[in-house]
mmCIF file of C-alpha atoms and ligand atoms in Angstrom:
data_model
loop_
_atom_site.group_PDB
_atom_site.id
_atom_site.type_symbol
_atom_site.label_atom_id
_atom_site.label_comp_id
_atom_site.label_asym_id
_atom_site.label_seq_id
_atom_site.Cartn_x
_atom_site.Cartn_y
_atom_site.Cartn_z
ATOM 1 C CA MET S 1 60.233 -5.266 -25.276
ATOM 2 C CA ALA S 2 63.200 -3.176 -26.424
ATOM 3 C CA ILE S 3 66.527 -4.953 -26.944
ATOM 4 C CA GLN S 4 70.191 -4.030 -26.967
ATOM 5 C CA ALA S 5 72.137 -4.697 -30.167
ATOM 6 C CA GLU S 6 75.906 -4.481 -29.747
ATOM 7 C CA TYR S 7 77.290 -3.259 -33.108
ATOM 8 C CA LEU S 8 80.874 -4.473 -33.693
ATOM 9 C CA TRP S 9 83.242 -3.260 -36.385
ATOM 10 C CA ILE S 10 86.915 -3.409 -37.287
ATOM 11 C CA ASP S 11 88.684 -0.063 -37.081
ATOM 12 C CA GLY S 12 91.568 1.555 -38.987
ATOM 13 C CA SER S 13 94.339 1.083 -36.413
ATOM 14 C CA GLU S 14 97.786 0.415 -37.900
ATOM 15 C CA PRO S 15 99.591 -1.867 -38.314
ATOM 16 C CA THR S 16 96.935 -4.104 -36.751
ATOM 17 C CA GLN S 17 93.233 -3.299 -36.929
ATOM 18 C CA LEU S 18 91.269 -3.481 -33.675
ATOM 19 C CA LEU S 19 87.664 -4.115 -32.669
ATOM 20 C CA ARG S 20 85.227 -1.397 -31.659
ATOM 21 C CA SER S 21 81.602 -1.610 -30.586
ATOM 22 C CA LYS S 22 78.686 0.470 -29.386
ATOM 23 C CA THR S 23 75.183 -0.290 -28.242
ATOM 24 C CA ARG S 24 71.955 0.477 -30.028
ATOM 25 C CA ILE S 25 68.544 0.084 -28.420
ATOM 26 C CA LEU S 26 65.967 -1.319 -30.829
ATOM 27 C CA PRO S 27 62.200 -1.465 -30.288
ATOM 28 C CA GLY S 28 61.874 -5.256 -30.304
ATOM 29 C CA PRO S 29 63.402 -8.673 -31.055
ATOM 30 C CA VAL S 30 65.066 -9.331 -34.419
ATOM 31 C CA SER S 31 65.111 -12.732 -36.072
ATOM 32 C CA SER S 32 67.675 -12.149 -38.833
ATOM 33 C CA VAL S 33 70.561 -9.833 -39.604
ATOM 34 C CA ASP S 34 68.638 -8.262 -42.516
ATOM 35 C CA GLU S 35 66.180 -6.764 -40.036
ATOM 36 C CA LEU S 36 68.897 -4.697 -38.356
ATOM 37 C CA PRO S 37 69.211 -1.056 -39.370
ATOM 38 C CA ILE S 38 72.314 0.426 -40.976
ATOM 39 C CA TRP S 39 74.135 2.698 -38.513
ATOM 40 C CA GLY S 40 77.127 5.043 -38.443
ATOM 41 C CA PHE S 41 80.070 6.166 -36.341
ATOM 42 C CA ASP S 42 82.755 8.833 -36.055
ATOM 43 C CA GLY S 43 85.539 7.598 -38.329
ATOM 44 C CA SER S 44 87.861 10.397 -37.175
ATOM 45 C CA SER S 45 88.176 8.606 -33.824
ATOM 46 C CA THR S 46 89.063 5.229 -35.378
ATOM 47 C CA ASN S 47 91.609 6.252 -38.055
ATOM 48 C CA GLN S 48 88.959 5.706 -40.748
ATOM 49 C CA ALA S 49 88.051 9.279 -41.774
ATOM 50 C CA PRO S 50 89.220 12.900 -41.484
ATOM 51 C CA GLY S 51 87.517 15.151 -38.904
ATOM 52 C CA ASP S 52 85.835 17.389 -41.484
ATOM 53 C CA SER S 53 84.146 14.418 -43.181
ATOM 54 C CA SER S 54 83.974 11.932 -40.370
ATOM 55 C CA ASP S 55 80.916 9.749 -40.975
ATOM 56 C CA CYS S 56 81.388 6.066 -41.741
ATOM 57 C CA VAL S 57 78.594 3.569 -42.305
ATOM 58 C CA LEU S 58 77.966 0.273 -40.469
ATOM 59 C CA LYS S 59 76.222 -2.453 -42.446
ATOM 60 C CA PRO S 60 75.147 -5.467 -40.342
ATOM 61 C CA VAL S 61 76.429 -8.739 -41.823
ATOM 62 C CA PHE S 62 76.521 -11.397 -39.074
ATOM 63 C CA MET S 63 74.435 -11.703 -35.919
ATOM 64 C CA ILE S 64 74.477 -13.914 -32.820
ATOM 65 C CA ASP S 65 72.322 -14.057 -29.700
ATOM 66 C CA ASP S 66 74.177 -12.091 -27.028
ATOM 67 C CA PRO S 67 75.431 -14.696 -24.513
ATOM 68 C CA ILE S 68 76.464 -11.975 -22.038
ATOM 69 C CA ARG S 69 73.301 -9.876 -21.832
ATOM 70 C CA GLY S 70 71.033 -12.805 -22.634
ATOM 71 C CA GLY S 71 67.318 -12.374 -23.389
ATOM 72 C CA ASP S 72 66.571 -11.160 -26.922
ATOM 73 C CA ASN S 73 69.716 -9.027 -27.030
ATOM 74 C CA VAL S 74 72.082 -9.560 -29.959
ATOM 75 C CA ILE S 75 75.664 -8.963 -31.042
ATOM 76 C CA VAL S 76 76.100 -7.916 -34.654
ATOM 77 C CA LEU S 77 79.252 -7.744 -36.742
ATOM 78 C CA ASN S 78 79.301 -4.994 -39.377
ATOM 79 C CA GLU S 79 81.163 -4.123 -42.535
ATOM 80 C CA VAL S 80 82.404 -0.536 -42.697
ATOM 81 C CA TRP S 81 81.274 1.385 -45.794
ATOM 82 C CA THR S 82 81.830 4.959 -46.931
ATOM 83 C CA VAL S 83 78.989 7.470 -47.289
ATOM 84 C CA ASP S 84 79.452 7.058 -51.073
ATOM 85 C CA ASP S 85 78.308 3.468 -50.632
ATOM 86 C CA GLU S 86 81.671 1.824 -51.318
ATOM 87 C CA PRO S 87 83.383 -0.694 -49.024
ATOM 88 C CA HIS S 88 85.775 1.342 -46.846
ATOM 89 C CA PRO S 89 89.481 0.686 -47.600
ATOM 90 C CA THR S 90 89.781 -0.881 -44.114
ATOM 91 C CA ASN S 91 86.929 -3.289 -44.936
ATOM 92 C CA LYS S 92 88.838 -6.473 -45.832
ATOM 93 C CA ARG S 93 85.716 -8.631 -45.685
ATOM 94 C CA ALA S 94 84.365 -7.223 -48.949
ATOM 95 C CA LYS S 95 87.212 -8.746 -51.000
ATOM 96 C CA THR S 96 87.018 -12.040 -49.111
ATOM 97 C CA ARG S 97 83.347 -12.303 -50.082
ATOM 98 C CA GLU S 98 84.306 -11.906 -53.752
ATOM 99 C CA ILE S 99 87.078 -14.506 -53.649
ATOM 100 C CA ALA S 100 84.916 -16.941 -51.678
ATOM 101 C CA GLU S 101 82.246 -16.639 -54.328
ATOM 102 C CA LYS S 102 84.646 -16.933 -57.281
ATOM 103 C CA TYR S 103 86.105 -20.191 -55.929
ATOM 104 C CA ALA S 104 82.951 -21.497 -54.230
ATOM 105 C CA HIS S 105 83.063 -24.636 -56.428
ATOM 106 C CA HIS S 106 86.143 -25.792 -54.423
ATOM 107 C CA GLU S 107 84.100 -25.821 -51.188
ATOM 108 C CA SER S 108 86.864 -24.374 -48.974
ATOM 109 C CA TRP S 109 86.841 -25.087 -45.249
ATOM 110 C CA PHE S 110 88.937 -23.367 -42.603
ATOM 111 C CA GLY S 111 89.766 -24.294 -39.014
ATOM 112 C CA ILE S 112 91.621 -21.444 -37.295
ATOM 113 C CA GLU S 113 93.614 -21.924 -34.073
ATOM 114 C CA GLN S 114 93.545 -18.563 -32.316
ATOM 115 C CA GLU S 115 96.333 -18.255 -29.756
ATOM 116 C CA TYR S 116 96.421 -15.329 -27.323
ATOM 117 C CA THR S 117 98.025 -14.222 -24.055
ATOM 118 C CA PHE S 118 96.220 -13.025 -20.956
ATOM 119 C CA MET S 119 97.719 -9.893 -19.389
ATOM 120 C CA SER S 120 97.160 -8.435 -15.933
ATOM 121 C CA ASP S 121 98.995 -5.634 -14.138
ATOM 122 C CA GLY S 122 101.071 -5.031 -17.274
ATOM 123 C CA ARG S 123 102.581 -8.515 -17.516
ATOM 124 C CA PRO S 124 101.449 -11.940 -18.709
ATOM 125 C CA HIS S 125 98.800 -13.215 -16.307
ATOM 126 C CA GLY S 126 100.369 -15.261 -13.498
ATOM 127 C CA TRP S 127 103.910 -14.013 -14.085
ATOM 128 C CA PRO S 128 105.836 -12.841 -10.995
ATOM 129 C CA VAL S 129 106.560 -9.112 -10.591
ATOM 130 C CA GLY S 130 109.836 -8.166 -12.236
ATOM 131 C CA GLY S 131 110.840 -11.724 -13.117
ATOM 132 C CA PHE S 132 110.081 -14.907 -14.942
ATOM 133 C CA PRO S 133 108.141 -18.051 -14.062
ATOM 134 C CA ALA S 134 109.699 -21.502 -14.361
ATOM 135 C CA PRO S 135 110.853 -22.211 -17.932
ATOM 136 C CA GLN S 136 108.402 -23.628 -20.472
ATOM 137 C CA GLY S 137 107.625 -27.307 -20.209
ATOM 138 C CA GLY S 138 104.629 -27.939 -17.966
ATOM 139 C CA TYR S 139 102.238 -25.216 -19.083
ATOM 140 C CA TYR S 140 101.002 -26.689 -22.400
ATOM 141 C CA CYS S 141 97.724 -28.496 -21.656
ATOM 142 C CA GLY S 142 98.719 -28.422 -17.983
ATOM 143 C CA VAL S 143 96.612 -28.702 -14.859
ATOM 144 C CA GLY S 144 97.044 -27.233 -11.395
ATOM 145 C CA ALA S 145 97.402 -23.762 -9.954
ATOM 146 C CA ASP S 146 101.191 -23.873 -10.404
ATOM 147 C CA GLU S 147 100.831 -24.242 -14.208
ATOM 148 C CA ILE S 148 97.502 -22.667 -15.114
ATOM 149 C CA TRP S 149 96.388 -19.032 -15.048
ATOM 150 C CA GLY S 150 93.106 -17.692 -16.400
ATOM 151 C CA ARG S 151 91.124 -20.899 -16.787
ATOM 152 C CA GLU S 152 88.033 -19.232 -15.290
ATOM 153 C CA VAL S 153 88.054 -16.765 -18.203
ATOM 154 C CA VAL S 154 88.601 -19.525 -20.765
ATOM 155 C CA GLU S 155 85.667 -21.514 -19.398
ATOM 156 C CA ALA S 156 83.353 -18.477 -19.498
ATOM 157 C CA HIS S 157 84.491 -17.574 -23.030
ATOM 158 C CA THR S 158 84.010 -21.122 -24.325
ATOM 159 C CA ALA S 159 80.522 -21.356 -22.817
ATOM 160 C CA ALA S 160 79.626 -17.988 -24.380
ATOM 161 C CA CYS S 161 80.841 -19.067 -27.844
ATOM 162 C CA MET S 162 78.855 -22.306 -27.605
ATOM 163 C CA GLU S 163 75.720 -20.542 -26.403
ATOM 164 C CA ALA S 164 76.019 -18.073 -29.286
ATOM 165 C CA GLY S 165 76.213 -20.950 -31.776
ATOM 166 C CA LEU S 166 79.757 -20.263 -32.966
ATOM 167 C CA ASP S 167 81.662 -23.223 -34.444
ATOM 168 C CA ILE S 168 84.174 -23.323 -31.585
ATOM 169 C CA SER S 169 85.904 -26.689 -31.879
ATOM 170 C CA GLY S 170 88.226 -26.719 -28.852
ATOM 171 C CA THR S 171 90.516 -24.888 -26.420
ATOM 172 C CA ASN S 172 93.870 -25.578 -24.764
ATOM 173 C CA ALA S 173 96.455 -23.990 -22.499
ATOM 174 C CA GLU S 174 99.564 -23.087 -24.506
ATOM 175 C CA VAL S 175 103.316 -23.518 -24.110
ATOM 176 C CA MET S 176 103.965 -20.135 -22.429
ATOM 177 C CA MET S 177 102.439 -19.499 -19.010
ATOM 178 C CA GLY S 178 99.288 -17.354 -19.416
ATOM 179 C CA GLN S 179 98.921 -18.237 -23.102
ATOM 180 C CA TRP S 180 95.844 -20.043 -24.450
ATOM 181 C CA GLU S 181 94.158 -21.096 -27.675
ATOM 182 C CA PHE S 182 90.659 -21.600 -29.024
ATOM 183 C CA GLN S 183 89.768 -23.048 -32.408
ATOM 184 C CA ILE S 184 86.964 -22.047 -34.750
ATOM 185 C CA GLY S 185 85.855 -24.265 -37.617
ATOM 186 C CA PRO S 186 85.659 -25.947 -39.942
ATOM 187 C CA ALA S 187 83.656 -23.299 -41.785
ATOM 188 C CA GLY S 188 83.849 -21.362 -45.054
ATOM 189 C CA PRO S 189 86.287 -18.448 -45.470
ATOM 190 C CA VAL S 190 83.838 -15.642 -44.672
ATOM 191 C CA GLU S 191 82.012 -17.632 -41.980
ATOM 192 C CA ALA S 192 85.190 -18.722 -40.152
ATOM 193 C CA SER S 193 86.570 -15.171 -40.304
ATOM 194 C CA ASP S 194 83.363 -13.550 -39.048
ATOM 195 C CA GLN S 195 83.328 -16.015 -36.171
ATOM 196 C CA ILE S 196 86.982 -15.393 -35.275
ATOM 197 C CA TRP S 197 86.344 -11.646 -35.033
ATOM 198 C CA VAL S 198 83.226 -12.120 -32.903
ATOM 199 C CA ALA S 199 84.970 -14.721 -30.700
ATOM 200 C CA ARG S 200 87.868 -12.287 -30.196
ATOM 201 C CA TRP S 201 85.411 -9.595 -29.107
ATOM 202 C CA LEU S 202 83.717 -11.999 -26.672
ATOM 203 C CA LEU S 203 87.123 -12.909 -25.234
ATOM 204 C CA TYR S 204 88.107 -9.285 -24.581
ATOM 205 C CA ARG S 205 84.675 -8.435 -23.205
ATOM 206 C CA ILE S 206 84.400 -11.444 -20.895
ATOM 207 C CA ALA S 207 87.962 -11.050 -19.580
ATOM 208 C CA GLU S 208 87.051 -7.488 -18.487
ATOM 209 C CA GLU S 209 85.051 -9.090 -15.669
ATOM 210 C CA TRP S 210 88.314 -10.328 -14.124
ATOM 211 C CA ASP S 211 90.327 -7.177 -14.934
ATOM 212 C CA ILE S 212 92.306 -9.258 -17.389
ATOM 213 C CA SER S 213 93.037 -8.315 -20.984
ATOM 214 C CA ALA S 214 93.891 -10.644 -23.849
ATOM 215 C CA THR S 215 96.530 -9.681 -26.373
ATOM 216 C CA LEU S 216 97.153 -11.093 -29.848
ATOM 217 C CA ASP S 217 100.749 -9.827 -29.731
ATOM 218 C CA PRO S 218 102.667 -12.434 -31.766
ATOM 219 C CA LYS S 219 105.695 -12.299 -29.438
ATOM 220 C CA PRO S 220 104.545 -10.936 -26.074
ATOM 221 C CA VAL S 221 107.775 -11.914 -24.301
ATOM 222 C CA LYS S 222 111.085 -11.748 -26.131
ATOM 223 C CA GLY S 223 113.616 -14.531 -25.740
ATOM 224 C CA ASP S 224 113.060 -18.190 -25.004
ATOM 225 C CA TRP S 225 109.266 -18.028 -24.850
ATOM 226 C CA ASN S 226 106.776 -19.208 -27.465
ATOM 227 C CA GLY S 227 105.072 -16.608 -29.615
ATOM 228 C CA ALA S 228 101.347 -16.606 -30.434
ATOM 229 C CA GLY S 229 100.144 -17.798 -33.819
ATOM 230 C CA ALA S 230 96.934 -18.519 -35.667
ATOM 231 C CA HIS S 231 97.598 -21.811 -37.444
ATOM 232 C CA THR S 232 95.154 -21.934 -40.319
ATOM 233 C CA ASN S 233 93.902 -25.391 -41.295
ATOM 234 C CA TYR S 234 92.556 -25.640 -44.801
ATOM 235 C CA SER S 235 90.866 -28.084 -47.109
ATOM 236 C CA THR S 236 89.036 -28.103 -50.393
ATOM 237 C CA LYS S 237 86.495 -30.755 -51.332
ATOM 238 C CA ALA S 238 89.218 -32.419 -53.441
ATOM 239 C CA MET S 239 91.588 -32.529 -50.427
ATOM 240 C CA ARG S 240 88.907 -34.125 -48.293
ATOM 241 C CA GLU S 241 88.633 -36.888 -50.916
ATOM 242 C CA SER S 242 92.243 -37.615 -51.933
ATOM 243 C CA TYR S 243 95.894 -36.897 -51.172
ATOM 244 C CA ASP S 244 97.353 -35.378 -54.386
ATOM 245 C CA PRO S 245 95.385 -32.101 -54.025
ATOM 246 C CA ILE S 246 96.902 -31.661 -50.548
ATOM 247 C CA VAL S 247 100.435 -31.898 -51.924
ATOM 248 C CA ALA S 248 99.435 -29.610 -54.821
ATOM 249 C CA GLY S 249 98.026 -27.118 -52.299
ATOM 250 C CA ALA S 250 101.248 -27.110 -50.273
ATOM 251 C CA GLU S 251 103.292 -26.636 -53.471
ATOM 252 C CA ALA S 252 101.031 -23.752 -54.558
ATOM 253 C CA LEU S 253 101.477 -22.045 -51.159
ATOM 254 C CA GLY S 254 105.257 -22.364 -51.594
ATOM 255 C CA LYS S 255 105.139 -20.486 -54.912
ATOM 256 C CA ARG S 256 103.654 -17.410 -53.229
ATOM 257 C CA HIS S 257 105.451 -17.589 -49.872
ATOM 258 C CA ASP S 258 106.495 -13.918 -49.860
ATOM 259 C CA ILE S 259 103.055 -12.435 -50.417
ATOM 260 C CA HIS S 260 101.611 -14.722 -47.748
ATOM 261 C CA ILE S 261 104.271 -13.734 -45.220
ATOM 262 C CA ARG S 262 103.634 -10.043 -45.901
ATOM 263 C CA ASN S 263 99.940 -10.529 -45.123
ATOM 264 C CA TYR S 264 100.133 -12.860 -42.123
ATOM 265 C CA GLY S 265 100.208 -10.201 -39.382
ATOM 266 C CA ALA S 266 102.496 -7.405 -38.202
ATOM 267 C CA GLY S 267 105.702 -8.702 -36.630
ATOM 268 C CA VAL S 268 105.568 -12.106 -38.335
ATOM 269 C CA ASP S 269 109.383 -12.032 -38.640
ATOM 270 C CA GLN S 270 109.643 -11.700 -34.830
ATOM 271 C CA ARG S 271 107.679 -14.898 -34.358
ATOM 272 C CA LEU S 272 108.815 -17.072 -37.280
ATOM 273 C CA THR S 273 112.407 -17.380 -36.119
ATOM 274 C CA GLY S 274 112.914 -21.090 -36.769
ATOM 275 C CA LEU S 275 112.735 -21.768 -33.009
ATOM 276 C CA HIS S 276 109.712 -22.488 -30.789
ATOM 277 C CA GLU S 277 107.906 -24.761 -33.273
ATOM 278 C CA THR S 278 108.176 -22.357 -36.201
ATOM 279 C CA ALA S 279 109.877 -22.355 -39.600
ATOM 280 C CA PRO S 280 111.998 -19.262 -40.410
ATOM 281 C CA TRP S 281 109.958 -16.644 -42.280
ATOM 282 C CA THR S 282 112.663 -16.456 -44.979
ATOM 283 C CA GLU S 283 112.082 -20.015 -46.252
ATOM 284 C CA PHE S 284 109.083 -22.110 -47.232
ATOM 285 C CA SER S 285 108.859 -25.780 -46.317
ATOM 286 C CA TYR S 286 106.188 -28.412 -45.878
ATOM 287 C CA GLY S 287 106.129 -31.878 -44.404
ATOM 288 C CA VAL S 288 104.099 -34.585 -42.741
ATOM 289 C CA SER S 289 103.787 -34.114 -38.949
ATOM 290 C CA ASP S 290 106.503 -31.436 -39.074
ATOM 291 C CA ARG S 291 105.904 -28.673 -36.512
ATOM 292 C CA GLY S 292 109.090 -27.012 -37.738
ATOM 293 C CA ALA S 293 107.681 -26.571 -41.273
ATOM 294 C CA SER S 294 105.750 -23.620 -42.731
ATOM 295 C CA VAL S 295 102.951 -25.992 -43.733
ATOM 296 C CA ARG S 296 102.261 -29.245 -41.909
ATOM 297 C CA ILE S 297 100.304 -32.160 -43.308
ATOM 298 C CA PRO S 298 98.796 -33.770 -40.197
ATOM 299 C CA TRP S 299 99.795 -37.372 -39.548
ATOM 300 C CA GLN S 300 96.175 -38.518 -39.715
ATOM 301 C CA THR S 301 95.753 -36.885 -43.129
ATOM 302 C CA ALA S 302 98.826 -38.677 -44.493
ATOM 303 C CA LYS S 303 97.600 -41.968 -43.035
ATOM 304 C CA ASP S 304 94.052 -41.594 -44.387
ATOM 305 C CA GLY S 305 95.300 -40.290 -47.752
ATOM 306 C CA LYS S 306 92.887 -37.348 -47.468
ATOM 307 C CA GLY S 307 92.031 -34.494 -45.107
ATOM 308 C CA TYR S 308 93.575 -31.040 -44.772
ATOM 309 C CA LEU S 309 96.788 -29.064 -44.451
ATOM 310 C CA GLU S 310 97.885 -26.667 -41.715
ATOM 311 C CA ASP S 311 99.450 -23.321 -42.610
ATOM 312 C CA ARG S 312 101.485 -22.598 -39.460
ATOM 313 C CA ARG S 313 102.723 -19.184 -40.577
ATOM 314 C CA PRO S 314 99.893 -16.758 -39.646
ATOM 315 C CA ASN S 315 100.423 -14.671 -36.514
ATOM 316 C CA ALA S 316 97.848 -14.453 -33.733
ATOM 317 C CA ASN S 317 97.233 -10.838 -34.818
ATOM 318 C CA MET S 318 96.454 -11.741 -38.439
ATOM 319 C CA ASP S 319 93.240 -10.637 -40.116
ATOM 320 C CA PRO S 320 91.333 -13.858 -40.923
ATOM 321 C CA TYR S 321 89.630 -12.160 -43.893
ATOM 322 C CA VAL S 322 93.035 -11.461 -45.440
ATOM 323 C CA VAL S 323 94.551 -14.860 -44.630
ATOM 324 C CA THR S 324 91.614 -17.001 -45.780
ATOM 325 C CA ALA S 325 91.167 -15.025 -49.010
ATOM 326 C CA LEU S 326 94.854 -15.342 -49.831
ATOM 327 C CA ILE S 327 94.923 -19.096 -49.194
ATOM 328 C CA VAL S 328 91.824 -19.669 -51.348
ATOM 329 C CA GLU S 329 93.219 -17.483 -54.123
ATOM 330 C CA THR S 330 96.631 -19.220 -54.062
ATOM 331 C CA VAL S 331 95.440 -22.821 -53.790
ATOM 332 C CA CYS S 332 92.274 -22.669 -55.906
ATOM 333 C CA GLY S 333 93.704 -20.137 -58.364
ATOM 334 C CA ASP S 334 96.621 -22.490 -58.984
ATOM 335 C CA ALA S 335 94.262 -25.450 -59.439
ATOM 336 C CA ASP S 336 92.097 -23.452 -61.886
ATOM 337 C CA GLY S 337 95.088 -22.032 -63.796
ATOM 338 C CA ASP S 338 94.244 -18.441 -62.775
ATOM 339 C CA LEU S 339 97.608 -17.602 -61.233
HETATM 340 P P1 LIG A 1 96.677 -28.791 -33.785
HETATM 341 O O1 LIG A 1 96.852 -30.268 -33.732
HETATM 342 O O2 LIG A 1 97.525 -28.163 -34.828
HETATM 343 O O3 LIG A 1 96.810 -28.119 -32.444
HETATM 344 P P2 LIG A 1 93.825 -28.142 -33.540
HETATM 345 O O4 LIG A 1 93.105 -29.347 -33.082
HETATM 346 O O5 LIG A 1 94.110 -27.074 -32.550
HETATM 347 O O6 LIG A 1 95.167 -28.595 -34.314
HETATM 348 O O7 LIG A 1 93.007 -27.428 -34.705
HETATM 349 C C1 LIG A 1 92.647 -28.065 -35.884
HETATM 350 C C2 LIG A 1 91.500 -27.288 -36.537
HETATM 351 O O8 LIG A 1 91.293 -27.801 -37.850
HETATM 352 C C3 LIG A 1 90.163 -27.404 -35.819
HETATM 353 O O9 LIG A 1 89.530 -26.137 -35.757
HETATM 354 C C4 LIG A 1 89.380 -28.331 -36.713
HETATM 355 O O10 LIG A 1 88.001 -28.077 -36.641
HETATM 356 C C5 LIG A 1 89.912 -27.959 -38.078
HETATM 357 N N1 LIG A 1 89.689 -28.964 -39.125
HETATM 358 C C6 LIG A 1 89.425 -30.285 -38.981
HETATM 359 N N2 LIG A 1 89.223 -30.858 -40.190
HETATM 360 C C7 LIG A 1 89.370 -29.877 -41.118
HETATM 361 C C8 LIG A 1 89.277 -29.833 -42.537
HETATM 362 N N3 LIG A 1 89.007 -30.941 -43.269
HETATM 363 N N4 LIG A 1 89.486 -28.661 -43.143
HETATM 364 C C9 LIG A 1 89.786 -27.556 -42.444
HETATM 365 N N5 LIG A 1 89.868 -27.528 -41.105
HETATM 366 C C10 LIG A 1 89.676 -28.667 -40.441
HETATM 367 MN MN1 LIG A 2 95.953 -26.274 -31.767
HETATM 368 MN MN1 LIG A 3 98.641 -23.848 -30.481
HETATM 369 MN MN1 LIG A 4 98.320 -26.169 -34.949
#
């Protein structure tokens, strides 16, 4: 029987790229991503090509069973290529593949904490018209209809990610009312990033059913309200075995603070103010258990003398391909003497 394949890709929107998708009907079930045909789209409608030469190419790279349509239907993430068979300039995955391969001997793992904010009727979900809810305090990991908004969407999204076989590792309500988080990982740089993009798409798509949208805006409400980040937890094989490589990794990240900040999502300076569990974007710091540092070494890691580090700087709207590639390049390149 014919199936529906939902082709996803990342567009050319600036300063933050967005997801697009369209449906292709295929004659029958597919068992691997290599069986899916290349496709195309109108790049002049996605800021990826001029109108007089508008065709862009979609190359399937990662496929899941479609948890929304069910049956043999699939969702497929694509890389965008030009008609000259080059990765499109907006295709950040291509470079991440190269860096992942170059430093594969370090066996990098990522766990990404994706924060986001539900919006309805033009304001954060659950917020009163024209005003503010009670100040932050009870919302983080809260329970009860006075604290929690949107749990029905979170439950449906989590179930969908699990059914699709994504490495979702947890969820929680966040510090600002209407704000939530899911985590993906641990997985390799390309794998974790592919999964974050697909999980974002599932979130937007599933929330449609409740007329709710999810935004990755890093600072959806100005003032005394938490922003939304994408803490990026990272380890190499060496870090998972001993402590010195973790300290070396944190030191290496400090040497390239500026380039990391520039690539950690539009508006990172709005979020990394030094308040609301952030370190100021102008300074690099790291410390054990320190939620006011740029990079935190979790308490358990310090106690065990091995584990991982947490880069707390990336914004919710960061591109995981860009962030994971940069971390691998900085930490492993330093270890290998390449930088
Ligand atoms: P936090 O305490 O900062 O809220 P979370 O529990 O939300 O942390 O997220 C931690 C993430 O780190 C999870 O996705 C988890 O799978 C991931 N993780 C655990 N161990 C490792 C590791 N060795 N390397 C990389 N990521 C890891
Ligand atoms: Mn978390
Ligand atoms: Mn969080
Ligand atoms: Mn965290």
